[in-house]
Amino acid sequence: MMLQHDAMTGQDRARVGVVGSGWWATTAHLPALSRDPRAELAGVVDLDRSRAAEAAERFGAPLACDTVEELLEAGVDGVVVATPHDQHYEPTRLALEHGADVLLEKPMAIEAAEARALVALSRERGRRLDVGYPFLYTRHALALKQAFDQGELGEVVTATGVFARGMMPFYAGDVSSSKETAPDTMWETDVATWANAERGGGQMLSQVTHAASLLLHLSGLQPETLFAATDNYTTDVDVWDVIAFQARGGAIGSLTSTGTLGAGAARVEEYRIFGTEGHALLDTSEGTLVITRYGDAPREDRPLEPDEIYPMYAPAERLVSGIFDRELPDTAELGLLTVELLAGARTSAKNGSTVRLDA
Ligand SMILES: NC(=O)c1ccc[n+]([C@@H]2O[C@H](COP(=O)([O-])OP(=O)(O)OC[C@H]3O[C@@H](n4cnc5c(N)ncnc54)[C@H](O)[C@@H]3O)[C@@H](O)[C@H]2O)c1
């Protein structure tokens, strides 16, 4: 461990570097790390060295460079990889090989083989590998996960997620609004990440990945067979998608998603999970959670405050927590399961066939 001892506070601080200092790193991860008293920003890497230098200066990192190796040589406990979808594998592999814990942005990979290799490497090296899914960490998601884990709602029988956002400008090539995401945001995102199917663009890999991971995380379902359909609407990438699956043991699930919400419309994100002893409705857009246990009156949790609805700093904070607490579970297997589901869904949608995920 490269923990840095802070003589002022008497505390150890985790040394964390960031690879890819684009839209999301400057919106979420760099601000989160620079404000976290348990972390010390070790450096910023970007293929575009001037971006790395500007971000390093803005967030107070002592090193700016254009290779991951240079960052690793400087000594790190953790690395955040926030590069475009088709640039996730190599920086993550290098960081894990070097012995760092990693937070990798979603989706873990475009194809399952790369995700499997990264999970295997992280297990072999005993390192954490987290995926950038903020919605796992809302107060409601944590409470609902606990309710299912403790058997409060019995065995899950069906689980459904609906996820709709206004993504059409991105898919049509206009990403200018991304520059206004948060006060810390330094640059707009790259059009290719959203509008180029070869590079992992489209609704499935950029948005359904959030809904799928949350539904699988909460329900614990392990999909075995699936059928999916998608449509590109007026763009070159998938804009709306449906995935229906059957999980190990017989339970079923579905995900429906569209990127077509119009300007000014609030995002719609709902999850309904039915167990043998009760059911739950989680609305991650409205910030509400209602749990109904059969025989009891429905229980509504205190709604989320506006600043709890999108916990975009949570993944980087979790990486830092995990560096200190080796017992804290990571999300490597969840990230892989999600990639496998989405890869199977793309095959199913293309061929019009049912896909077995273990085949
Ligand atoms: N979790 C969320 O809510 C959320 C939101 C937005 C984006 N993201 C994810 O964040 C990731 C990055 O997206 P973005 O919009 O910030 O991309 P971006 O294009 O704005 O930034 C990526 C940066 O990485 C750099 N880069 C590219 N290849 C590199 C390499 N091999 N090594 C080092 N640097 C490299 C680019 O120069 C660029 O500055 C994606 O996986 C995306 O899906 C997540």
GROMACS .gro file of C-alpha atoms and ligand atoms in nm:
model
  403
    1MET     CA    1   0.000   0.000   0.000
    2MET     CA    2   0.119   0.351  -0.083
    3LEU     CA    3  -0.093   0.520   0.186
    4GLN     CA    4   0.026   0.871   0.259
    5HIS     CA    5   0.043   0.976   0.623
    6ASP     CA    6  -0.102   1.322   0.681
    7ALA     CA    7   0.091   1.478   0.972
    8MET     CA    8  -0.171   1.754   1.017
    9THR     CA    9  -0.465   1.519   1.075
   10GLY     CA   10  -0.272   1.208   1.182
   11GLN     CA   11  -0.468   1.013   0.920
   12ASP     CA   12  -0.351   0.790   0.636
   13ARG     CA   13  -0.465   0.893   0.292
   14ALA     CA   14  -0.513   0.667  -0.011
   15ARG     CA   15  -0.317   0.773  -0.318
   16VAL     CA   16  -0.554   0.764  -0.615
   17GLY     CA   17  -0.489   0.850  -0.981
   18VAL     CA   18  -0.739   0.917  -1.259
   19VAL     CA   19  -0.704   0.794  -1.618
   20GLY     CA   20  -0.910   0.987  -1.873
   21SER     CA   21  -0.983   1.343  -1.761
   22GLY     CA   22  -1.283   1.411  -1.982
   23TRP     CA   23  -1.647   1.495  -1.916
   24TRP     CA   24  -1.729   1.247  -1.643
   25ALA     CA   25  -1.395   1.246  -1.462
   26THR     CA   26  -1.406   1.625  -1.423
   27THR     CA   27  -1.777   1.618  -1.333
   28ALA     CA   28  -1.773   1.337  -1.078
   29HIS     CA   29  -1.449   1.156  -0.990
   30LEU     CA   30  -1.191   1.434  -0.968
   31PRO     CA   31  -1.421   1.658  -0.759
   32ALA     CA   32  -1.509   1.361  -0.536
   33LEU     CA   33  -1.145   1.266  -0.478
   34SER     CA   34  -1.022   1.621  -0.432
   35ARG     CA   35  -1.285   1.676  -0.158
   36ASP     CA   36  -1.237   1.342   0.018
   37PRO     CA   37  -1.013   1.385   0.324
   38ARG     CA   38  -0.922   1.013   0.305
   39ALA     CA   39  -0.778   1.052  -0.048
   40GLU     CA   40  -0.480   1.218  -0.205
   41LEU     CA   41  -0.493   1.280  -0.579
   42ALA     CA   42  -0.172   1.119  -0.710
   43GLY     CA   43  -0.199   1.223  -1.074
   44VAL     CA   44  -0.409   1.265  -1.386
   45VAL     CA   45  -0.350   1.076  -1.712
   46ASP     CA   46  -0.499   1.165  -2.049
   47LEU     CA   47  -0.393   1.086  -2.405
   48ASP     CA   48  -0.439   1.459  -2.448
   49ARG     CA   49  -0.158   1.582  -2.219
   50SER     CA   50  -0.287   1.939  -2.208
   51ARG     CA   51  -0.620   1.813  -2.072
   52ALA     CA   52  -0.437   1.613  -1.806
   53ALA     CA   53  -0.235   1.921  -1.711
   54GLU     CA   54  -0.540   2.150  -1.685
   55ALA     CA   55  -0.737   1.896  -1.483
   56ALA     CA   56  -0.439   1.826  -1.254
   57GLU     CA   57  -0.403   2.195  -1.184
   58ARG     CA   58  -0.774   2.249  -1.127
   59PHE     CA   59  -0.812   1.957  -0.883
   60GLY     CA   60  -0.471   1.978  -0.717
   61ALA     CA   61  -0.285   1.672  -0.849
   62PRO     CA   62   0.097   1.689  -0.854
   63LEU     CA   63   0.138   1.481  -1.172
   64ALA     CA   64  -0.008   1.515  -1.523
   65CYS     CA   65   0.098   1.267  -1.793
   66ASP     CA   66  -0.018   1.078  -2.100
   67THR     CA   67   0.066   0.719  -2.006
   68VAL     CA   68  -0.078   0.501  -1.733
   69GLU     CA   69   0.271   0.362  -1.666
   70GLU     CA   70   0.394   0.705  -1.555
   71LEU     CA   71   0.111   0.732  -1.302
   72LEU     CA   72   0.172   0.379  -1.173
   73GLU     CA   73   0.544   0.447  -1.132
   74ALA     CA   74   0.456   0.744  -0.910
   75GLY     CA   75   0.289   0.498  -0.670
   76VAL     CA   76  -0.087   0.460  -0.625
   77ASP     CA   77  -0.330   0.261  -0.411
   78GLY     CA   78  -0.621   0.312  -0.648
   79VAL     CA   79  -0.692   0.414  -1.006
   80VAL     CA   80  -1.012   0.551  -1.159
   81VAL     CA   81  -1.049   0.467  -1.528
   82ALA     CA   82  -1.286   0.709  -1.702
   83THR     CA   83  -1.189   0.665  -2.066
   84PRO     CA   84  -1.433   0.604  -2.356
   85HIS     CA   85  -1.609   0.263  -2.373
   86ASP     CA   86  -1.359   0.103  -2.612
   87GLN     CA   87  -1.062   0.224  -2.405
   88HIS     CA   88  -1.155   0.060  -2.074
   89TYR     CA   89  -0.957  -0.262  -2.093
   90GLU     CA   90  -0.590  -0.168  -2.125
   91PRO     CA   91  -0.562   0.101  -1.853
   92THR     CA   92  -0.758  -0.125  -1.615
   93ARG     CA   93  -0.539  -0.426  -1.693
   94LEU     CA   94  -0.222  -0.222  -1.635
   95ALA     CA   95  -0.351  -0.083  -1.305
   96LEU     CA   96  -0.459  -0.425  -1.174
   97GLU     CA   97  -0.132  -0.587  -1.288
   98HIS     CA   98   0.049  -0.316  -1.093
   99GLY     CA   99  -0.148  -0.403  -0.779
  100ALA     CA  100  -0.387  -0.107  -0.766
  101ASP     CA  101  -0.757  -0.121  -0.680
  102VAL     CA  102  -0.965   0.010  -0.969
  103LEU     CA  103  -1.290   0.197  -1.024
  104LEU     CA  104  -1.375   0.146  -1.391
  105GLU     CA  105  -1.650   0.347  -1.558
  106LYS     CA  106  -1.954   0.172  -1.700
  107PRO     CA  107  -1.994  -0.042  -1.900
  108MET     CA  108  -1.704  -0.255  -1.774
  109ALA     CA  109  -1.641  -0.358  -2.136
  110ILE     CA  110  -1.830  -0.375  -2.464
  111GLU     CA  111  -1.767  -0.749  -2.506
  112ALA     CA  112  -1.793  -1.012  -2.232
  113ALA     CA  113  -1.447  -1.165  -2.297
  114GLU     CA  114  -1.271  -0.844  -2.188
  115ALA     CA  115  -1.490  -0.811  -1.878
  116ARG     CA  116  -1.422  -1.175  -1.784
  117ALA     CA  117  -1.046  -1.122  -1.822
  118LEU     CA  118  -1.052  -0.813  -1.599
  119VAL     CA  119  -1.258  -0.983  -1.328
  120ALA     CA  120  -1.026  -1.287  -1.335
  121LEU     CA  121  -0.720  -1.063  -1.308
  122SER     CA  122  -0.865  -0.865  -1.018
  123ARG     CA  123  -0.947  -1.189  -0.829
  124GLU     CA  124  -0.604  -1.335  -0.902
  125ARG     CA  125  -0.433  -1.020  -0.769
  126GLY     CA  126  -0.672  -0.974  -0.475
  127ARG     CA  127  -0.762  -0.621  -0.592
  128ARG     CA  128  -1.101  -0.451  -0.594
  129LEU     CA  129  -1.264  -0.381  -0.926
  130ASP     CA  130  -1.566  -0.152  -0.906
  131VAL     CA  131  -1.784  -0.025  -1.188
  132GLY     CA  132  -1.915   0.334  -1.198
  133TYR     CA  133  -2.279   0.271  -1.105
  134PRO     CA  134  -2.386   0.557  -0.873
  135PHE     CA  135  -2.746   0.437  -0.822
  136LEU     CA  136  -2.634   0.134  -0.621
  137TYR     CA  137  -2.547   0.372  -0.339
  138THR     CA  138  -2.863   0.576  -0.282
  139ARG     CA  139  -3.011   0.538   0.066
  140HIS     CA  140  -3.312   0.361  -0.091
  141ALA     CA  141  -3.108   0.117  -0.301
  142LEU     CA  142  -2.904   0.023   0.008
  143ALA     CA  143  -3.223  -0.028   0.215
  144LEU     CA  144  -3.394  -0.236  -0.053
  145LYS     CA  145  -3.087  -0.452  -0.112
  146GLN     CA  146  -3.075  -0.520   0.261
  147ALA     CA  147  -3.447  -0.610   0.265
  148PHE     CA  148  -3.397  -0.869  -0.013
  149ASP     CA  149  -3.071  -1.000   0.135
  150GLN     CA  150  -3.243  -1.053   0.472
  151GLY     CA  151  -3.533  -1.237   0.307
  152GLU     CA  152  -3.789  -0.974   0.414
  153LEU     CA  153  -3.967  -1.005   0.079
  154GLY     CA  154  -3.906  -1.378   0.028
  155GLU     CA  155  -3.763  -1.526  -0.292
  156VAL     CA  156  -3.766  -1.297  -0.595
  157VAL     CA  157  -4.009  -1.414  -0.864
  158THR     CA  158  -4.015  -1.119  -1.108
  159ALA     CA  159  -3.814  -0.800  -1.148
  160THR     CA  160  -3.880  -0.517  -1.393
  161GLY     CA  161  -3.694  -0.196  -1.469
  162VAL     CA  162  -3.803   0.102  -1.681
  163PHE     CA  163  -3.538   0.358  -1.768
  164ALA     CA  164  -3.607   0.660  -1.990
  165ARG     CA  165  -3.399   0.968  -2.051
  166GLY     CA  166  -3.359   1.242  -2.310
  167MET     CA  167  -3.057   1.112  -2.502
  168MET     CA  168  -3.157   1.196  -2.860
  169PRO     CA  169  -2.924   1.495  -2.902
  170PHE     CA  170  -2.628   1.276  -2.796
  171TYR     CA  171  -2.724   0.995  -3.034
  172ALA     CA  172  -2.777   1.248  -3.314
  173GLY     CA  173  -2.430   1.399  -3.255
  174ASP     CA  174  -2.496   1.705  -3.038
  175VAL     CA  175  -2.327   1.668  -2.698
  176SER     CA  176  -2.293   2.040  -2.622
  177SER     CA  177  -2.528   2.020  -2.319
  178SER     CA  178  -2.278   1.793  -2.137
  179LYS     CA  179  -2.052   2.093  -2.077
  180GLU     CA  180  -2.319   2.234  -1.841
  181THR     CA  181  -2.360   1.921  -1.625
  182ALA     CA  182  -2.203   2.056  -1.304
  183PRO     CA  183  -1.992   2.353  -1.195
  184ASP     CA  184  -1.677   2.138  -1.204
  185THR     CA  185  -1.733   2.003  -1.557
  186MET     CA  186  -1.439   2.106  -1.776
  187TRP     CA  187  -1.519   1.960  -2.118
  188GLU     CA  188  -1.807   1.823  -2.315
  189THR     CA  189  -1.806   1.451  -2.385
  190ASP     CA  190  -1.687   1.292  -2.711
  191VAL     CA  191  -1.971   1.238  -2.960
  192ALA     CA  192  -1.833   0.895  -3.059
  193THR     CA  193  -1.894   0.750  -2.711
  194TRP     CA  194  -2.269   0.799  -2.762
  195ALA     CA  195  -2.334   0.813  -3.137
  196ASN     CA  196  -2.096   0.548  -3.275
  197ALA     CA  197  -2.218   0.189  -3.237
  198GLU     CA  198  -1.870   0.043  -3.307
  199ARG     CA  199  -1.733   0.242  -3.013
  200GLY     CA  200  -2.002   0.131  -2.769
  201GLY     CA  201  -2.255   0.408  -2.831
  202GLY     CA  202  -2.633   0.384  -2.798
  203GLN     CA  203  -2.889   0.333  -2.526
  204MET     CA  204  -2.800  -0.025  -2.435
  205LEU     CA  205  -2.436   0.032  -2.343
  206SER     CA  206  -2.465   0.385  -2.211
  207GLN     CA  207  -2.802   0.375  -2.027
  208VAL     CA  208  -2.953   0.025  -1.996
  209THR     CA  209  -2.626  -0.068  -1.825
  210HIS     CA  210  -2.736   0.147  -1.526
  211ALA     CA  211  -3.084  -0.010  -1.510
  212ALA     CA  212  -2.963  -0.367  -1.566
  213SER     CA  213  -2.693  -0.346  -1.300
  214LEU     CA  214  -2.930  -0.200  -1.042
  215LEU     CA  215  -3.205  -0.455  -1.113
  216LEU     CA  216  -2.960  -0.748  -1.097
  217HIS     CA  217  -2.795  -0.608  -0.784
  218LEU     CA  218  -3.122  -0.561  -0.595
  219SER     CA  219  -3.294  -0.881  -0.708
  220GLY     CA  220  -2.987  -1.106  -0.705
  221LEU     CA  221  -3.120  -1.269  -1.025
  222GLN     CA  222  -2.869  -1.448  -1.250
  223PRO     CA  223  -3.012  -1.438  -1.606
  224GLU     CA  224  -2.977  -1.763  -1.804
  225THR     CA  225  -3.186  -1.710  -2.119
  226LEU     CA  226  -3.304  -1.388  -2.281
  227PHE     CA  227  -3.482  -1.235  -2.574
  228ALA     CA  228  -3.428  -0.871  -2.675
  229ALA     CA  229  -3.543  -0.620  -2.936
  230THR     CA  230  -3.406  -0.276  -3.018
  231ASP     CA  231  -3.462   0.005  -3.266
  232ASN     CA  232  -3.235   0.281  -3.393
  233TYR     CA  233  -3.521   0.525  -3.464
  234THR     CA  234  -3.358   0.807  -3.665
  235THR     CA  235  -2.997   0.746  -3.555
  236ASP     CA  236  -2.703   0.506  -3.612
  237VAL     CA  237  -2.732   0.354  -3.262
  238ASP     CA  238  -3.001   0.175  -3.061
  239VAL     CA  239  -3.243   0.423  -2.906
  240TRP     CA  240  -3.505   0.197  -2.744
  241ASP     CA  241  -3.457  -0.153  -2.613
  242VAL     CA  242  -3.640  -0.431  -2.436
  243ILE     CA  243  -3.481  -0.734  -2.270
  244ALA     CA  244  -3.688  -1.021  -2.126
  245PHE     CA  245  -3.497  -1.286  -1.935
  246GLN     CA  246  -3.538  -1.599  -1.727
  247ALA     CA  247  -3.298  -1.645  -1.440
  248ARG     CA  248  -3.146  -1.947  -1.270
  249GLY     CA  249  -3.421  -2.112  -1.063
  250GLY     CA  250  -3.705  -1.989  -1.288
  251ALA     CA  251  -3.768  -1.625  -1.185
  252ILE     CA  252  -3.816  -1.380  -1.472
  253GLY     CA  253  -3.719  -1.019  -1.538
  254SER     CA  254  -3.743  -0.743  -1.794
  255LEU     CA  255  -3.588  -0.410  -1.880
  256THR     CA  256  -3.748  -0.147  -2.102
  257SER     CA  257  -3.560   0.164  -2.196
  258THR     CA  258  -3.582   0.461  -2.430
  259GLY     CA  259  -3.364   0.763  -2.495
  260THR     CA  260  -3.646   0.963  -2.653
  261LEU     CA  261  -3.766   1.186  -2.367
  262GLY     CA  262  -3.811   1.540  -2.492
  263ALA     CA  263  -3.635   1.856  -2.374
  264GLY     CA  264  -3.736   1.949  -2.020
  265ALA     CA  265  -3.894   1.610  -1.938
  266ALA     CA  266  -3.769   1.458  -1.611
  267ARG     CA  267  -3.600   1.118  -1.642
  268VAL     CA  268  -3.819   0.815  -1.565
  269GLU     CA  269  -3.655   0.532  -1.372
  270GLU     CA  270  -3.862   0.272  -1.189
  271TYR     CA  271  -3.794  -0.075  -1.060
  272ARG     CA  272  -4.064  -0.317  -0.946
  273ILE     CA  273  -3.949  -0.634  -0.779
  274PHE     CA  274  -4.188  -0.905  -0.658
  275GLY     CA  275  -4.091  -1.165  -0.400
  276THR     CA  276  -4.289  -1.451  -0.250
  277GLU     CA  277  -4.347  -1.247   0.070
  278GLY     CA  278  -4.395  -0.896  -0.071
  279HIS     CA  279  -4.295  -0.646  -0.336
  280ALA     CA  280  -4.118  -0.316  -0.376
  281LEU     CA  281  -4.139  -0.010  -0.600
  282LEU     CA  282  -3.819   0.193  -0.624
  283ASP     CA  283  -3.829   0.518  -0.820
  284THR     CA  284  -3.475   0.648  -0.859
  285SER     CA  285  -3.589   0.957  -1.046
  286GLU     CA  286  -3.854   1.073  -0.797
  287GLY     CA  287  -3.648   0.942  -0.504
  288THR     CA  288  -3.920   0.722  -0.354
  289LEU     CA  289  -3.932   0.367  -0.221
  290VAL     CA  290  -4.241   0.172  -0.115
  291ILE     CA  291  -4.206  -0.176   0.033
  292THR     CA  292  -4.516  -0.393   0.075
  293ARG     CA  293  -4.488  -0.703   0.289
  294TYR     CA  294  -4.793  -0.924   0.251
  295GLY     CA  295  -5.009  -0.889   0.563
  296ASP     CA  296  -4.861  -0.545   0.651
  297ALA     CA  297  -4.950  -0.195   0.535
  298PRO     CA  298  -4.718  -0.061   0.259
  299ARG     CA  299  -4.412   0.111   0.409
  300GLU     CA  300  -4.286   0.425   0.238
  301ASP     CA  301  -3.929   0.524   0.316
  302ARG     CA  302  -3.846   0.890   0.368
  303PRO     CA  303  -3.809   1.036   0.015
  304LEU     CA  304  -3.458   1.117  -0.101
  305GLU     CA  305  -3.350   1.479  -0.070
  306PRO     CA  306  -3.267   1.642  -0.407
  307ASP     CA  307  -2.893   1.610  -0.337
  308GLU     CA  308  -2.930   1.235  -0.266
  309ILE     CA  309  -3.096   1.148  -0.599
  310TYR     CA  310  -2.784   1.127  -0.818
  311PRO     CA  311  -2.492   1.027  -0.591
  312MET     CA  312  -2.229   1.079  -0.860
  313TYR     CA  313  -1.942   1.100  -0.609
  314ALA     CA  314  -2.035   0.766  -0.450
  315PRO     CA  315  -1.834   0.532  -0.679
  316ALA     CA  316  -1.504   0.717  -0.616
  317GLU     CA  317  -1.583   0.738  -0.243
  318ARG     CA  318  -1.650   0.364  -0.243
  319LEU     CA  319  -1.311   0.299  -0.407
  320VAL     CA  320  -1.142   0.494  -0.128
  321SER     CA  321  -1.346   0.314   0.140
  322GLY     CA  322  -1.247  -0.019  -0.015
  323ILE     CA  323  -0.878   0.068  -0.009
  324PHE     CA  324  -0.900   0.098   0.371
  325ASP     CA  325  -1.160  -0.175   0.431
  326ARG     CA  326  -1.060  -0.492   0.248
  327GLU     CA  327  -1.388  -0.663   0.353
  328LEU     CA  328  -1.606  -0.415   0.162
  329PRO     CA  329  -1.756  -0.601  -0.136
  330ASP     CA  330  -1.678  -0.466  -0.484
  331THR     CA  331  -1.896  -0.476  -0.796
  332ALA     CA  332  -1.671  -0.675  -1.031
  333GLU     CA  333  -1.910  -0.971  -1.068
  334LEU     CA  334  -2.209  -0.738  -1.107
  335GLY     CA  335  -2.024  -0.546  -1.378
  336LEU     CA  336  -1.947  -0.870  -1.561
  337LEU     CA  337  -2.303  -1.004  -1.527
  338THR     CA  338  -2.431  -0.676  -1.671
  339VAL     CA  339  -2.190  -0.689  -1.967
  340GLU     CA  340  -2.293  -1.052  -2.034
  341LEU     CA  341  -2.662  -0.960  -2.025
  342LEU     CA  342  -2.617  -0.666  -2.263
  343ALA     CA  343  -2.390  -0.859  -2.501
  344GLY     CA  344  -2.648  -1.139  -2.512
  345ALA     CA  345  -2.924  -0.884  -2.570
  346ARG     CA  346  -2.740  -0.733  -2.867
  347THR     CA  347  -2.698  -1.080  -3.019
  348SER     CA  348  -3.064  -1.160  -2.960
  349ALA     CA  349  -3.183  -0.831  -3.109
  350LYS     CA  350  -2.962  -0.879  -3.415
  351ASN     CA  351  -3.062  -1.239  -3.483
  352GLY     CA  352  -3.420  -1.233  -3.353
  353SER     CA  353  -3.333  -1.536  -3.140
  354THR     CA  354  -3.341  -1.649  -2.779
  355VAL     CA  355  -2.988  -1.647  -2.631
  356ARG     CA  356  -2.854  -1.875  -2.357
  357LEU     CA  357  -2.598  -1.681  -2.157
  358ASP     CA  358  -2.392  -1.979  -2.044
  359ALA     CA  359  -2.369  -2.120  -2.399
  360LIG     N1  360  -2.172   0.676  -1.429
  360LIG     C1  361  -2.224   0.776  -1.496
  360LIG     O1  362  -2.327   0.822  -1.454
  360LIG     C2  363  -2.154   0.828  -1.622
  360LIG     C3  364  -2.192   0.947  -1.683
  360LIG     C4  365  -2.122   0.987  -1.797
  360LIG     C5  366  -2.019   0.912  -1.850
  360LIG     N2  367  -1.986   0.797  -1.787
  360LIG     C6  368  -1.880   0.709  -1.840
  360LIG     O2  369  -1.753   0.769  -1.823
  360LIG     C7  370  -1.664   0.719  -1.924
  360LIG     C8  371  -1.598   0.837  -1.993
  360LIG     O3  372  -1.696   0.910  -2.061
  360LIG     P1  373  -1.675   1.066  -2.090
  360LIG     O4  374  -1.802   1.113  -2.146
  360LIG     O5  375  -1.617   1.131  -1.972
  360LIG     O6  376  -1.566   1.059  -2.206
  360LIG     P2  377  -1.479   1.181  -2.264
  360LIG     O7  378  -1.457   1.149  -2.407
  360LIG     O8  379  -1.537   1.312  -2.226
  360LIG     O9  380  -1.343   1.168  -2.183
  360LIG     C9  381  -1.256   1.060  -2.198
  360LIG    C10  382  -1.114   1.112  -2.184
  360LIG    O10  383  -1.028   0.999  -2.192
  360LIG    C11  384  -0.916   1.033  -2.275
  360LIG     N3  385  -0.866   0.906  -2.330
  360LIG    C12  386  -0.915   0.834  -2.432
  360LIG     N4  387  -0.848   0.719  -2.443
  360LIG    C13  388  -0.755   0.719  -2.347
  360LIG    C14  389  -0.655   0.627  -2.308
  360LIG     N5  390  -0.640   0.509  -2.369
  360LIG     N6  391  -0.575   0.660  -2.202
  360LIG    C15  392  -0.589   0.777  -2.139
  360LIG     N7  393  -0.683   0.869  -2.171
  360LIG    C16  394  -0.765   0.839  -2.273
  360LIG    C17  395  -0.970   1.131  -2.378
  360LIG    O11  396  -0.867   1.212  -2.431
  360LIG    C18  397  -1.072   1.208  -2.296
  360LIG    O12  398  -1.017   1.325  -2.236
  360LIG    C19  399  -1.749   0.633  -2.017
  360LIG    O13  400  -1.733   0.498  -1.980
  360LIG    C20  401  -1.891   0.678  -1.988
  360LIG    O14  402  -1.992   0.584  -2.012
  360LIG    C21  403  -2.050   0.755  -1.674
   0.00000   0.00000   0.00000
